[in-house]
Amino acid sequence: MPACFNSKLFLKTVSSSPGVYRMYDEKGEVIYVGKAKDLKKRLSSYFRANLPNVKTQALVARIANIDVTLTHSETDALLLENDYIKQYMPKYNVLLRDDKSYPYILLSGHKHPRLAYHRGPKREKGHYFGPYPNGGAVRESLNLMQKLFPIRQCDDLYYKSRSRPCLQYQLERCSAPCVGRISDDDYTEQVKLASLFLKGKDKQVITELVAKMDTAANEMEYESAAQFRDQITALRRVAEQQEVSNHKGDMDVIGVHYASGIVCFHLLFIRDGKIFGSRSYYPTVPPQTELEEVLVSFIGQFYLNADIQRTIPKEVLISESFSEQKVLENTISQALDRKFEIKTQVRGERANFLRLALTNATNAVNTRLSHKNTVEQRFQLLEEALELGHPITRMECFDISHTMGESTVASCVVFNREGPHKADYRRYNINGITGGDDYAAMEQALKRRFDKIDNNGKVPDIVFIDGGIGQLRISQKIVDEKCVHLDKPPLLIGVTKGEGRKAGLETFVFGGNEQTFELASDSPAFHLILHIRDESHRFAITGHRNKRQKTRNTSTLESIAGVGPKRRKLLLQHLGGIQEVKGASVAELTKVPGISLEMAQTIHDALRGG
């Protein structure tokens, strides 16, 4: 414990009221936020002679200061604790990093409204349905809507440019309002029915369609009656598949599984008796954290996060009981200003829901542990093979990608003890070199990666170079220059192709002494190196292709006088790509918004060499 913090003196001044406490380390950073019904009693428990919990011991050893905020009740303390956790993201708290926004289905406000995926601020006029638990649920719903209601899902640019029906019309997934194949009144009626269906009123939709079918049959419009009949049949089939409960209210069903430091909360979102979607959450849990704290932290952070627009039901079922259940209920009810219940003991179909959620949570944790154990074993075997004498915590791999020297891109991928760490992946656009000079490209990438690096930065234990001895030598030179002041400079290893460039015959070369070594092709350590090499190669190629496509899409148009960024974008979007623009006639070019007959002729002549 830091000498500057006197726990006995501090505890003499602490009140026995409810409140929130913030613990700081020597740097002044908040490392833990907690709440208590009795602050004095709770804080005294941290400074007992024998602390049983390893996590608490580690926390207390770092305390340099504690701030206390009194509240009127335990409920107020829980609300304030949640705000502080969100603000400070303390190291020793359970942290739920939820998305900033949830996806919706947008029914636009156009003359012929369209159904579309939407995420973010609701700037466009129209009706928003959701939020959905994830993007997959939205795309699945949109695909279903295409089969049930012939409403357009194309964007406005495509819609306005149509002169004849597209493939969706041929597949009977759109009624082609763009070219007048359906009357405005009939289209509006389909939009109304789709809106009711998205609100969960499928029985009302079926009733209205049955009435329309009967009317059409009585008026001997048998083709229309048959279309309504097919739509009714499809809707009934979907309704039967989606109906999972006789309970027509809304509820969240949460399955929880916690093992070996990994916890999964698998949620089933049930709205109007239907599974609206499901999603797994994996909060960050400090080592040795008790399940009780994990449960309280997750539920508090999930349902008290006012920044995320999410529909919150009146009822939540969870597979684990915990002592602070009533306090959380009261706190969330107060925050929402309506009834909110948490239940753990349920029967019948609700118990079946809980079992389903728990099965998914358990399977998710077991899968993650299996992957984690496999990666850990590979790291250990690589440490043994290299005889490093210290654990590997971070590895990086660099690769270069280009086509005949065009659009050169360097990639850097990162692996830690849990596998690929994609948040730290980087791409470097290489400029100012002779096309195809891989040595210069690698030199530029390494200089940019290790320029101004210090011991407090993210220093890799090993850097793999995907290339021959020449690239390895250039890389070693840069690392020697830029990392000379580091306590532990990274070890460089070159990964070279084997005979015939066949996978499985790779050899490895240490930087510096340039000694070659091999690993058995069936060794997990060998597989780990190939995994990071292949990931680096994939990441580099993806970046290069994107850059090359962007360059090719614009370079030929940029040389045409009067064709600026806006017109280039319209041409490419309207016609579908640079090849389509090159093949377009003058008449087709004039259909692009903002392109006059004279400009169309200029573009046509420039691209055809006229």
Coordinates of C-alpha atoms in Angstrom, one line a residue:
M1 CA 0.0 0.0 0.0
P2 CA 1.4 3.4 -0.9
A3 CA 2.9 5.1 2.1
C4 CA 1.1 8.4 1.4
F5 CA -2.3 6.8 2.2
N6 CA -3.2 6.5 5.9
S7 CA -6.2 4.2 6.0
K8 CA -6.7 4.5 9.8
L9 CA -6.9 8.3 9.6
F10 CA -9.1 8.1 6.6
L11 CA -11.6 5.7 8.2
K12 CA -12.1 8.0 11.2
T13 CA -13.7 10.6 9.0
V14 CA -15.9 8.3 6.9
S15 CA -19.7 8.6 7.4
S16 CA -22.0 5.6 7.9
S17 CA -24.4 7.0 5.3
P18 CA -25.0 5.4 1.9
G19 CA -22.9 6.7 -0.9
V20 CA -20.2 6.1 -3.6
Y21 CA -16.4 5.9 -3.2
R22 CA -13.7 6.4 -5.8
M23 CA -10.3 4.9 -5.3
Y24 CA -7.2 6.5 -7.0
D25 CA -3.7 5.3 -7.6
E26 CA -0.5 7.3 -7.3
K27 CA -1.0 8.8 -10.8
G28 CA -4.3 10.2 -9.8
E29 CA -6.3 7.8 -12.0
V30 CA -9.5 6.2 -10.7
I31 CA -8.9 2.5 -10.4
Y32 CA -12.2 1.5 -8.7
V33 CA -15.7 2.8 -8.1
G34 CA -18.0 1.3 -5.6
K35 CA -21.2 2.0 -3.7
A36 CA -22.4 1.1 -0.2
K37 CA -25.4 1.3 2.0
D38 CA -23.0 2.0 4.9
L39 CA -19.8 3.6 3.6
K40 CA -17.8 3.2 6.8
K41 CA -18.6 -0.5 7.1
R42 CA -17.8 -1.2 3.4
L43 CA -14.5 0.8 3.3
S44 CA -13.3 -0.7 6.6
S45 CA -13.6 -4.2 5.0
Y46 CA -10.8 -3.2 2.5
F47 CA -8.3 -2.6 5.2
R48 CA -8.6 -5.8 7.3
A49 CA -5.5 -7.7 8.3
N50 CA -6.2 -10.8 6.1
L51 CA -7.9 -10.1 2.8
P52 CA -9.2 -13.3 1.3
N53 CA -9.6 -12.1 -2.3
V54 CA -6.6 -11.7 -4.5
K55 CA -8.3 -9.0 -6.6
T56 CA -9.0 -7.0 -3.4
Q57 CA -5.4 -7.4 -2.3
A58 CA -4.1 -6.1 -5.6
L59 CA -6.5 -3.2 -5.5
V60 CA -5.7 -2.1 -2.0
A61 CA -2.0 -2.2 -2.7
R62 CA -2.4 0.5 -5.3
I63 CA -4.7 2.9 -3.4
A64 CA -3.2 6.4 -2.9
N65 CA -6.4 8.3 -2.2
I66 CA -10.2 7.7 -1.8
D67 CA -13.0 10.2 -2.5
V68 CA -16.4 9.7 -0.9
T69 CA -19.8 11.1 -2.2
L70 CA -22.8 10.8 0.2
T71 CA -26.3 10.0 -1.2
H72 CA -29.7 10.0 0.3
S73 CA -30.3 6.3 -0.4
E74 CA -28.7 3.1 -1.7
T75 CA -30.7 3.6 -4.9
D76 CA -29.2 7.0 -5.5
A77 CA -25.8 5.5 -4.8
L78 CA -26.3 2.8 -7.4
L79 CA -27.3 5.4 -10.0
L80 CA -24.2 7.6 -9.2
E81 CA -21.9 4.6 -9.2
N82 CA -23.1 3.7 -12.7
D83 CA -22.4 7.3 -13.9
Y84 CA -18.9 7.2 -12.4
I85 CA -18.0 3.8 -14.0
K86 CA -19.1 5.1 -17.4
Q87 CA -17.1 8.2 -16.9
Y88 CA -13.8 6.7 -15.6
M89 CA -13.8 3.1 -16.9
P90 CA -11.8 2.0 -13.8
K91 CA -9.3 -0.9 -14.1
Y92 CA -10.8 -3.0 -11.3
N93 CA -14.5 -2.6 -12.1
V94 CA -16.5 -5.0 -14.3
L95 CA -16.9 -3.0 -17.6
L96 CA -19.6 -3.5 -20.2
R97 CA -18.5 -1.8 -23.5
D98 CA -21.8 -1.7 -25.3
D99 CA -22.3 -0.3 -28.8
K100 CA -22.9 3.5 -29.1
S101 CA -26.0 2.8 -31.3
Y102 CA -28.4 0.1 -32.2
P103 CA -29.7 -0.6 -35.7
Y104 CA -33.2 0.2 -36.9
I105 CA -35.4 -0.5 -39.9
L106 CA -36.3 2.8 -41.6
L107 CA -39.5 3.2 -43.6
S108 CA -38.7 6.4 -45.4
G109 CA -41.1 9.3 -46.0
H110 CA -40.8 9.3 -49.8
K111 CA -43.7 9.3 -52.3
H112 CA -42.8 5.6 -52.7
P113 CA -41.3 4.8 -49.3
R114 CA -38.4 2.4 -49.1
L115 CA -37.3 -0.1 -46.3
A116 CA -33.7 0.3 -45.3
Y117 CA -31.1 -0.5 -42.7
H118 CA -30.3 2.4 -40.4
R119 CA -27.8 3.1 -37.7
G120 CA -26.9 6.5 -36.1
P121 CA -28.8 9.8 -35.8
K122 CA -32.3 9.8 -37.1
R123 CA -32.0 12.7 -39.6
E124 CA -34.0 11.2 -42.5
K125 CA -37.8 11.6 -42.4
G126 CA -39.8 8.5 -41.9
H127 CA -40.7 5.8 -39.4
Y128 CA -38.0 3.9 -37.4
F129 CA -38.7 0.4 -36.2
G130 CA -36.5 -1.1 -33.5
P131 CA -33.9 -0.9 -32.1
Y132 CA -32.8 -4.4 -33.1
P133 CA -30.1 -6.3 -31.1
N134 CA -27.6 -6.4 -34.0
G135 CA -27.2 -5.8 -37.7
G136 CA -27.8 -9.4 -38.6
A137 CA -31.3 -9.2 -37.1
V138 CA -32.1 -6.2 -39.2
R139 CA -30.8 -7.8 -42.4
E140 CA -32.7 -11.0 -41.7
S141 CA -35.9 -8.9 -41.1
L142 CA -35.4 -6.9 -44.3
N143 CA -35.0 -10.1 -46.3
L144 CA -38.2 -11.5 -44.8
M145 CA -40.0 -8.2 -45.6
Q146 CA -39.0 -8.6 -49.3
K147 CA -40.8 -11.9 -49.4
L148 CA -43.9 -10.6 -47.7
F149 CA -44.4 -7.1 -49.0
P150 CA -43.3 -5.9 -52.5
I151 CA -41.8 -2.6 -51.2
R152 CA -38.6 -1.2 -52.7
Q153 CA -35.3 -1.4 -50.7
C154 CA -33.1 0.2 -53.3
D155 CA -31.4 3.6 -52.7
D156 CA -32.8 6.8 -54.2
L157 CA -30.1 7.1 -56.9
Y158 CA -30.8 3.6 -58.3
Y159 CA -34.6 4.2 -57.9
K160 CA -34.6 7.4 -59.9
S161 CA -32.4 6.1 -62.7
R162 CA -34.7 3.1 -63.6
S163 CA -36.3 3.0 -67.1
R164 CA -37.5 -0.7 -66.7
P165 CA -38.0 -3.0 -63.8
C166 CA -35.0 -4.6 -62.1
L167 CA -34.4 -8.2 -61.0
Q168 CA -36.2 -7.7 -57.7
Y169 CA -39.4 -7.2 -59.7
Q170 CA -38.8 -10.4 -61.7
L171 CA -38.3 -12.3 -58.4
E172 CA -41.6 -10.8 -57.1
R173 CA -39.8 -9.0 -54.3
C174 CA -40.6 -5.5 -55.5
S175 CA -43.7 -4.1 -57.2
A176 CA -41.6 -1.7 -59.4
P177 CA -43.1 1.7 -58.4
C178 CA -40.1 3.3 -60.1
V179 CA -41.7 2.5 -63.5
G180 CA -45.4 2.6 -62.6
R181 CA -46.0 -1.2 -62.4
I182 CA -48.2 -0.6 -59.3
S183 CA -50.6 2.3 -58.6
D184 CA -49.7 4.8 -55.9
D185 CA -52.8 3.8 -53.9
D186 CA -51.9 0.1 -54.0
Y187 CA -48.3 0.8 -53.1
T188 CA -49.4 3.0 -50.2
E189 CA -51.6 0.1 -49.0
Q190 CA -48.7 -2.3 -49.0
V191 CA -46.6 0.2 -47.1
K192 CA -49.4 0.5 -44.5
L193 CA -49.5 -3.3 -44.1
A194 CA -45.7 -3.6 -43.8
S195 CA -45.7 -0.9 -41.1
L196 CA -48.4 -2.8 -39.1
F197 CA -46.4 -6.0 -39.5
L198 CA -43.2 -4.3 -38.2
K199 CA -45.2 -3.2 -35.2
G200 CA -46.1 -6.8 -34.4
K201 CA -49.7 -6.6 -35.6
D202 CA -49.5 -9.5 -38.0
K203 CA -53.1 -10.7 -37.1
Q204 CA -54.5 -7.3 -38.1
V205 CA -52.5 -7.5 -41.4
I206 CA -53.9 -10.9 -42.2
T207 CA -57.4 -9.8 -41.4
E208 CA -57.1 -6.8 -43.8
L209 CA -55.6 -9.0 -46.6
V210 CA -58.4 -11.6 -46.2
A211 CA -61.0 -8.8 -46.7
K212 CA -59.2 -7.6 -49.8
M213 CA -59.0 -11.1 -51.1
D214 CA -62.8 -11.6 -50.7
T215 CA -63.5 -8.3 -52.3
A216 CA -61.3 -9.1 -55.3
A217 CA -62.9 -12.5 -55.6
N218 CA -66.5 -11.0 -55.5
E219 CA -65.5 -8.6 -58.2
M220 CA -64.1 -11.5 -60.3
E221 CA -60.6 -10.1 -60.2
Y222 CA -59.2 -13.6 -59.7
E223 CA -55.5 -12.7 -60.4
S224 CA -55.5 -10.1 -57.6
A225 CA -57.3 -12.5 -55.3
A226 CA -54.7 -15.1 -55.9
Q227 CA -51.9 -12.6 -55.1
F228 CA -53.6 -11.7 -51.8
R229 CA -54.1 -15.5 -51.1
D230 CA -50.4 -16.1 -51.6
Q231 CA -49.5 -13.2 -49.4
I232 CA -51.8 -14.4 -46.6
T233 CA -50.3 -17.9 -46.8
A234 CA -46.8 -16.5 -46.5
L235 CA -47.7 -14.3 -43.6
R236 CA -49.4 -17.1 -41.7
R237 CA -46.4 -19.3 -42.2
V238 CA -44.0 -16.6 -40.8
A239 CA -46.3 -15.8 -37.9
E240 CA -46.4 -19.5 -36.9
Q241 CA -42.6 -19.7 -37.0
Q242 CA -42.1 -16.5 -35.0
E243 CA -44.7 -17.2 -32.4
V244 CA -42.8 -18.5 -29.4
S245 CA -44.9 -17.6 -26.4
N246 CA -48.5 -17.2 -25.3
H247 CA -47.2 -14.3 -23.2
K248 CA -47.8 -11.2 -25.3
G249 CA -45.8 -8.8 -23.2
D250 CA -42.1 -7.8 -23.6
M251 CA -39.2 -9.4 -21.7
D252 CA -35.5 -9.9 -21.8
V253 CA -34.2 -13.4 -21.0
I254 CA -30.6 -13.5 -19.7
G255 CA -28.5 -16.7 -19.5
V256 CA -25.2 -16.2 -17.5
H257 CA -22.2 -18.5 -17.5
Y258 CA -18.9 -17.5 -15.7
A259 CA -15.8 -19.7 -15.8
S260 CA -12.0 -19.1 -15.8
G261 CA -12.3 -15.4 -15.8
I262 CA -14.7 -15.3 -18.8
V263 CA -18.4 -14.4 -18.5
C264 CA -21.1 -14.4 -21.1
F265 CA -24.5 -12.8 -20.8
H266 CA -26.7 -14.3 -23.6
L267 CA -29.9 -12.2 -24.1
L268 CA -33.0 -13.2 -25.8
F269 CA -35.1 -10.1 -26.7
I270 CA -38.8 -11.2 -26.7
R271 CA -41.3 -8.6 -27.9
D272 CA -45.0 -9.3 -28.3
G273 CA -44.4 -13.0 -27.8
K274 CA -41.8 -13.2 -30.5
I275 CA -38.0 -13.5 -30.4
F276 CA -36.9 -10.1 -31.7
G277 CA -33.3 -11.2 -31.7
S278 CA -30.5 -12.4 -29.5
R279 CA -27.0 -11.2 -28.6
S280 CA -24.1 -12.2 -26.4
Y281 CA -22.2 -9.8 -24.2
Y282 CA -18.7 -10.3 -22.7
P283 CA -18.0 -7.7 -20.1
T284 CA -14.3 -7.1 -19.1
V285 CA -13.9 -8.8 -15.7
P286 CA -10.9 -8.2 -13.5
P287 CA -9.2 -11.4 -12.1
Q288 CA -10.8 -13.0 -9.1
T289 CA -14.1 -11.0 -9.3
E290 CA -17.0 -12.6 -7.6
L291 CA -20.1 -13.6 -9.7
E292 CA -22.3 -11.3 -7.5
E293 CA -20.4 -8.2 -8.5
V294 CA -20.4 -9.3 -12.2
L295 CA -24.2 -9.7 -12.1
V296 CA -24.9 -6.4 -10.4
S297 CA -22.4 -4.5 -12.6
F298 CA -23.8 -5.9 -15.9
I299 CA -27.4 -5.3 -15.1
G300 CA -26.8 -1.9 -13.8
Q301 CA -24.7 -0.8 -16.7
F302 CA -26.9 -2.4 -19.3
Y303 CA -30.2 -1.0 -18.2
L304 CA -29.1 2.3 -16.8
N305 CA -27.2 3.4 -19.9
A306 CA -29.4 6.3 -21.1
D307 CA -27.0 7.1 -24.0
I308 CA -28.1 4.0 -25.9
Q309 CA -31.6 4.1 -27.4
R310 CA -32.8 0.6 -26.5
T311 CA -36.3 -0.6 -25.7
I312 CA -36.4 -1.8 -22.1
P313 CA -39.1 -4.3 -21.1
K314 CA -40.9 -4.3 -17.8
E315 CA -39.7 -7.8 -17.0
V316 CA -36.2 -9.4 -17.1
L317 CA -35.6 -13.1 -16.5
I318 CA -32.1 -14.1 -15.4
S319 CA -30.6 -17.6 -14.8
E320 CA -28.7 -16.5 -11.6
S321 CA -30.1 -15.0 -8.4
F322 CA -28.2 -12.4 -6.4
S323 CA -28.6 -10.5 -3.1
E324 CA -28.9 -7.0 -4.6
Q325 CA -31.8 -7.9 -6.9
K326 CA -34.4 -5.8 -5.1
V327 CA -32.1 -2.8 -4.9
L328 CA -31.4 -3.0 -8.7
E329 CA -35.1 -3.4 -9.4
N330 CA -36.0 -0.2 -7.4
T331 CA -33.1 1.8 -8.9
I332 CA -33.9 0.9 -12.5
S333 CA -37.6 1.5 -11.9
Q334 CA -36.8 4.9 -10.5
A335 CA -34.5 5.8 -13.4
L336 CA -37.1 4.6 -16.0
D337 CA -40.0 6.1 -14.0
R338 CA -42.0 2.9 -14.5
K339 CA -42.3 -0.7 -13.2
F340 CA -39.3 -3.0 -13.8
E341 CA -39.0 -6.5 -12.4
I342 CA -36.1 -9.0 -12.3
K343 CA -37.1 -12.7 -11.9
T344 CA -35.0 -15.8 -11.4
Q345 CA -37.6 -18.4 -10.4
V346 CA -40.0 -19.1 -13.3
R347 CA -41.9 -22.0 -14.7
G348 CA -43.3 -23.4 -17.9
E349 CA -42.3 -21.8 -21.2
R350 CA -40.4 -19.0 -19.4
A351 CA -38.2 -21.7 -17.8
N352 CA -37.6 -23.0 -21.3
F353 CA -36.5 -19.6 -22.4
L354 CA -34.0 -19.4 -19.5
R355 CA -32.6 -22.8 -20.3
L356 CA -32.1 -21.8 -24.0
A357 CA -30.3 -18.6 -23.0
L358 CA -28.2 -20.4 -20.4
T359 CA -27.2 -23.1 -23.0
N360 CA -26.1 -20.4 -25.4
A361 CA -24.1 -18.6 -22.7
T362 CA -22.4 -21.8 -21.6
N363 CA -21.5 -22.8 -25.1
A364 CA -20.1 -19.3 -25.9
V365 CA -17.8 -19.4 -22.8
N366 CA -16.6 -23.0 -23.5
T367 CA -15.8 -22.0 -27.1
R368 CA -13.8 -19.0 -26.0
L369 CA -12.0 -21.0 -23.4
S370 CA -11.1 -23.6 -25.9
H371 CA -9.8 -21.0 -28.3
K372 CA -7.9 -19.2 -25.5
N373 CA -6.3 -22.5 -24.3
T374 CA -5.2 -23.4 -27.9
V375 CA -3.6 -20.0 -28.4
E376 CA -1.9 -20.1 -25.0
Q377 CA -0.5 -23.6 -25.8
R378 CA 0.9 -22.3 -29.1
F379 CA 2.6 -19.3 -27.4
Q380 CA 4.2 -21.6 -24.8
L381 CA 5.5 -23.9 -27.4
L382 CA 6.9 -21.0 -29.4
E383 CA 8.6 -19.7 -26.3
E384 CA 10.2 -23.1 -25.8
A385 CA 11.3 -23.3 -29.5
L386 CA 12.9 -19.9 -29.5
E387 CA 14.4 -20.4 -26.0
L388 CA 13.6 -16.8 -25.1
G389 CA 13.7 -17.1 -21.3
H390 CA 10.7 -14.7 -21.0
P391 CA 7.0 -14.8 -21.9
I392 CA 5.8 -13.4 -25.2
T393 CA 3.0 -11.0 -24.6
R394 CA 2.8 -9.2 -28.0
M395 CA 3.9 -10.2 -31.6
E396 CA 3.6 -8.1 -34.8
C397 CA 4.0 -9.1 -38.4
F398 CA 4.7 -6.8 -41.4
D399 CA 3.9 -7.5 -45.0
I400 CA 4.0 -5.4 -48.3
S401 CA 1.4 -5.6 -51.0
H402 CA 1.2 -4.0 -54.5
T403 CA 0.5 -4.8 -58.1
M404 CA 3.5 -4.1 -60.4
G405 CA 4.5 -1.3 -58.0
E406 CA 1.0 0.3 -58.0
S407 CA -0.8 1.4 -54.8
T408 CA 1.8 0.0 -52.4
V409 CA 0.4 -0.8 -48.9
A410 CA 2.2 -2.2 -45.8
S411 CA 0.3 -4.0 -43.1
C412 CA 1.0 -4.5 -39.4
V413 CA -1.0 -7.1 -37.5
V414 CA -0.8 -7.8 -33.8
F415 CA -1.3 -11.0 -31.8
N416 CA -1.4 -11.3 -28.0
R417 CA -2.0 -14.2 -25.7
E418 CA -5.7 -14.3 -26.8
G419 CA -5.0 -14.3 -30.5
P420 CA -5.4 -11.5 -33.1
H421 CA -5.7 -8.1 -31.5
K422 CA -7.5 -6.3 -34.3
A423 CA -7.8 -2.9 -32.5
D424 CA -4.0 -2.5 -32.9
Y425 CA -3.9 -3.5 -36.6
R426 CA -2.4 -0.8 -38.8
R427 CA -2.0 -0.1 -42.6
Y428 CA 0.6 2.3 -44.0
N429 CA 0.2 3.8 -47.5
I430 CA 3.7 3.9 -48.9
N431 CA 4.6 6.9 -51.0
G432 CA 7.7 8.5 -52.5
I433 CA 9.5 5.3 -53.5
T434 CA 10.3 3.6 -56.7
G435 CA 7.4 1.3 -57.7
G436 CA 8.0 -2.3 -56.7
D437 CA 10.9 -1.5 -54.3
D438 CA 9.8 -3.8 -51.4
Y439 CA 13.0 -2.9 -49.4
A440 CA 12.2 0.8 -49.4
A441 CA 8.5 0.1 -48.6
M442 CA 9.4 -2.1 -45.6
E443 CA 11.9 0.5 -44.5
Q444 CA 9.3 3.3 -44.6
A445 CA 6.7 1.1 -42.7
L446 CA 9.2 0.2 -39.9
K447 CA 10.3 3.8 -39.5
R448 CA 6.8 5.0 -39.1
R449 CA 6.0 2.1 -36.6
F450 CA 9.0 2.6 -34.4
D451 CA 9.6 6.3 -34.7
K452 CA 9.6 7.9 -31.2
I453 CA 8.7 4.6 -29.4
D454 CA 9.6 4.4 -25.7
N455 CA 9.4 1.9 -22.9
N456 CA 5.9 3.1 -22.1
G457 CA 4.7 2.4 -25.6
K458 CA 3.4 -0.9 -27.1
V459 CA 6.7 -2.6 -27.6
P460 CA 6.4 -6.1 -29.3
D461 CA 8.4 -9.0 -28.1
I462 CA 8.8 -10.4 -31.6
V463 CA 8.4 -8.8 -35.0
F464 CA 7.9 -11.1 -38.0
I465 CA 8.9 -9.9 -41.4
D466 CA 7.1 -11.6 -44.3
G467 CA 9.9 -11.6 -46.9
G468 CA 13.4 -12.6 -47.8
I469 CA 16.8 -11.8 -46.2
G470 CA 17.0 -8.4 -47.8
Q471 CA 13.8 -7.1 -46.2
L472 CA 14.9 -8.7 -42.9
R473 CA 18.2 -6.8 -43.0
I474 CA 16.5 -3.5 -43.8
S475 CA 14.1 -4.1 -40.9
Q476 CA 16.8 -5.0 -38.5
K477 CA 18.7 -1.8 -39.4
I478 CA 15.6 0.4 -38.6
V479 CA 14.9 -1.4 -35.4
D480 CA 18.5 -1.0 -34.3
E481 CA 18.3 2.7 -35.0
K482 CA 14.9 3.4 -33.5
C483 CA 14.8 1.0 -30.6
V484 CA 18.3 1.3 -29.2
H485 CA 17.1 3.1 -26.1
L486 CA 14.5 0.5 -25.2
D487 CA 15.0 -1.9 -22.2
K488 CA 14.0 -4.9 -24.4
P489 CA 14.1 -4.2 -28.1
P490 CA 12.0 -6.6 -30.3
L491 CA 13.4 -9.7 -31.7
L492 CA 13.1 -9.8 -35.5
I493 CA 12.4 -13.1 -37.4
G494 CA 12.1 -13.4 -41.1
V495 CA 9.5 -15.8 -42.6
T496 CA 10.7 -17.0 -46.0
K497 CA 8.9 -19.2 -48.5
G498 CA 10.1 -22.8 -48.9
E499 CA 11.0 -24.7 -52.0
G500 CA 8.5 -24.0 -54.8
R501 CA 6.8 -21.5 -52.4
K502 CA 4.7 -24.3 -51.0
A503 CA 2.9 -23.8 -47.7
G504 CA 4.3 -25.9 -44.9
L505 CA 7.9 -25.6 -46.1
E506 CA 8.6 -22.2 -44.7
T507 CA 11.9 -21.5 -43.0
F508 CA 12.7 -18.8 -40.4
V509 CA 15.7 -16.5 -40.0
F510 CA 16.7 -14.5 -36.9
G511 CA 17.5 -10.9 -37.4
G512 CA 21.0 -9.8 -36.6
N513 CA 23.0 -13.1 -36.7
E514 CA 20.8 -14.3 -39.6
Q515 CA 20.8 -17.9 -38.3
T516 CA 18.2 -20.1 -40.0
F517 CA 15.9 -22.4 -38.0
E518 CA 13.0 -24.7 -38.8
L519 CA 10.0 -25.9 -37.0
A520 CA 8.1 -29.1 -37.6
S521 CA 5.1 -28.5 -39.9
D522 CA 2.8 -30.2 -37.5
S523 CA 4.0 -28.1 -34.5
P524 CA 1.5 -25.7 -32.9
A525 CA 4.3 -23.1 -32.7
F526 CA 4.7 -23.4 -36.5
H527 CA 1.0 -22.9 -37.0
L528 CA 1.0 -19.8 -34.8
I529 CA 3.7 -18.2 -36.9
L530 CA 1.9 -19.1 -40.1
H531 CA -1.4 -17.7 -38.6
I532 CA 0.1 -14.3 -38.0
R533 CA 1.9 -14.3 -41.3
D534 CA -1.3 -15.2 -43.2
E535 CA -3.3 -12.6 -41.3
S536 CA -0.7 -10.0 -42.2
H537 CA -0.8 -11.0 -45.8
R538 CA -4.6 -10.9 -45.9
F539 CA -4.7 -7.5 -44.2
A540 CA -2.1 -6.1 -46.6
I541 CA -3.9 -7.4 -49.8
T542 CA -7.3 -6.1 -48.6
G543 CA -5.8 -2.6 -48.0
H544 CA -3.9 -2.7 -51.4
R545 CA -7.0 -3.7 -53.3
N546 CA -9.1 -1.0 -51.8
K547 CA -6.5 1.6 -52.5
R548 CA -6.0 0.3 -56.1
Q549 CA -9.7 0.3 -56.8
K550 CA -10.1 3.8 -55.5
T551 CA -7.2 5.0 -57.6
R552 CA -8.4 3.3 -60.8
N553 CA -12.0 4.5 -60.3
T554 CA -10.9 8.2 -60.1
S555 CA -7.7 8.5 -62.1
T556 CA -9.1 8.2 -65.6
L557 CA -12.0 10.7 -64.7
E558 CA -9.7 13.2 -62.9
S559 CA -8.0 14.1 -66.1
I560 CA -11.3 15.3 -67.7
A561 CA -11.9 19.0 -67.5
G562 CA -15.1 19.9 -65.6
V563 CA -15.4 16.5 -63.9
G564 CA -14.8 17.2 -60.2
P565 CA -15.2 14.9 -57.2
K566 CA -19.0 15.4 -57.1
R567 CA -19.5 14.5 -60.7
R568 CA -17.1 11.5 -60.5
K569 CA -19.0 10.1 -57.6
L570 CA -22.3 10.5 -59.4
L571 CA -21.0 8.9 -62.5
L572 CA -19.6 5.9 -60.7
Q573 CA -22.6 5.4 -58.4
H574 CA -25.2 5.8 -61.2
L575 CA -23.5 3.6 -63.8
G576 CA -21.9 1.1 -61.3
G577 CA -18.2 1.5 -61.9
I578 CA -15.4 2.9 -64.1
Q579 CA -15.8 0.1 -66.7
E580 CA -19.5 0.9 -67.1
V581 CA -18.7 4.6 -67.4
K582 CA -16.2 3.8 -70.2
G583 CA -18.7 1.7 -72.0
A584 CA -21.7 4.1 -71.7
S585 CA -23.1 5.9 -74.7
V586 CA -23.6 9.7 -74.7
A587 CA -27.3 9.2 -74.2
E588 CA -26.7 7.0 -71.1
L589 CA -24.2 9.5 -69.7
T590 CA -26.8 12.4 -70.0
K591 CA -29.1 10.4 -67.6
V592 CA -26.7 10.9 -64.8
P593 CA -27.9 13.9 -62.7
G594 CA -25.8 17.0 -63.4
I595 CA -24.4 15.8 -66.7
S596 CA -25.4 17.9 -69.7
L597 CA -25.3 16.7 -73.3
E598 CA -22.1 18.7 -73.9
M599 CA -20.4 17.3 -70.8
A600 CA -21.5 13.8 -71.7
Q601 CA -19.9 14.2 -75.1
T602 CA -16.7 15.4 -73.5
I603 CA -16.6 12.5 -71.1
H604 CA -17.4 10.0 -73.9
D605 CA -14.7 11.4 -76.2
A606 CA -12.0 11.5 -73.4
L607 CA -12.6 7.9 -72.3
R608 CA -12.8 6.6 -75.9
G609 CA -9.8 8.5 -77.0
G610 CA -11.9 10.5 -79.4

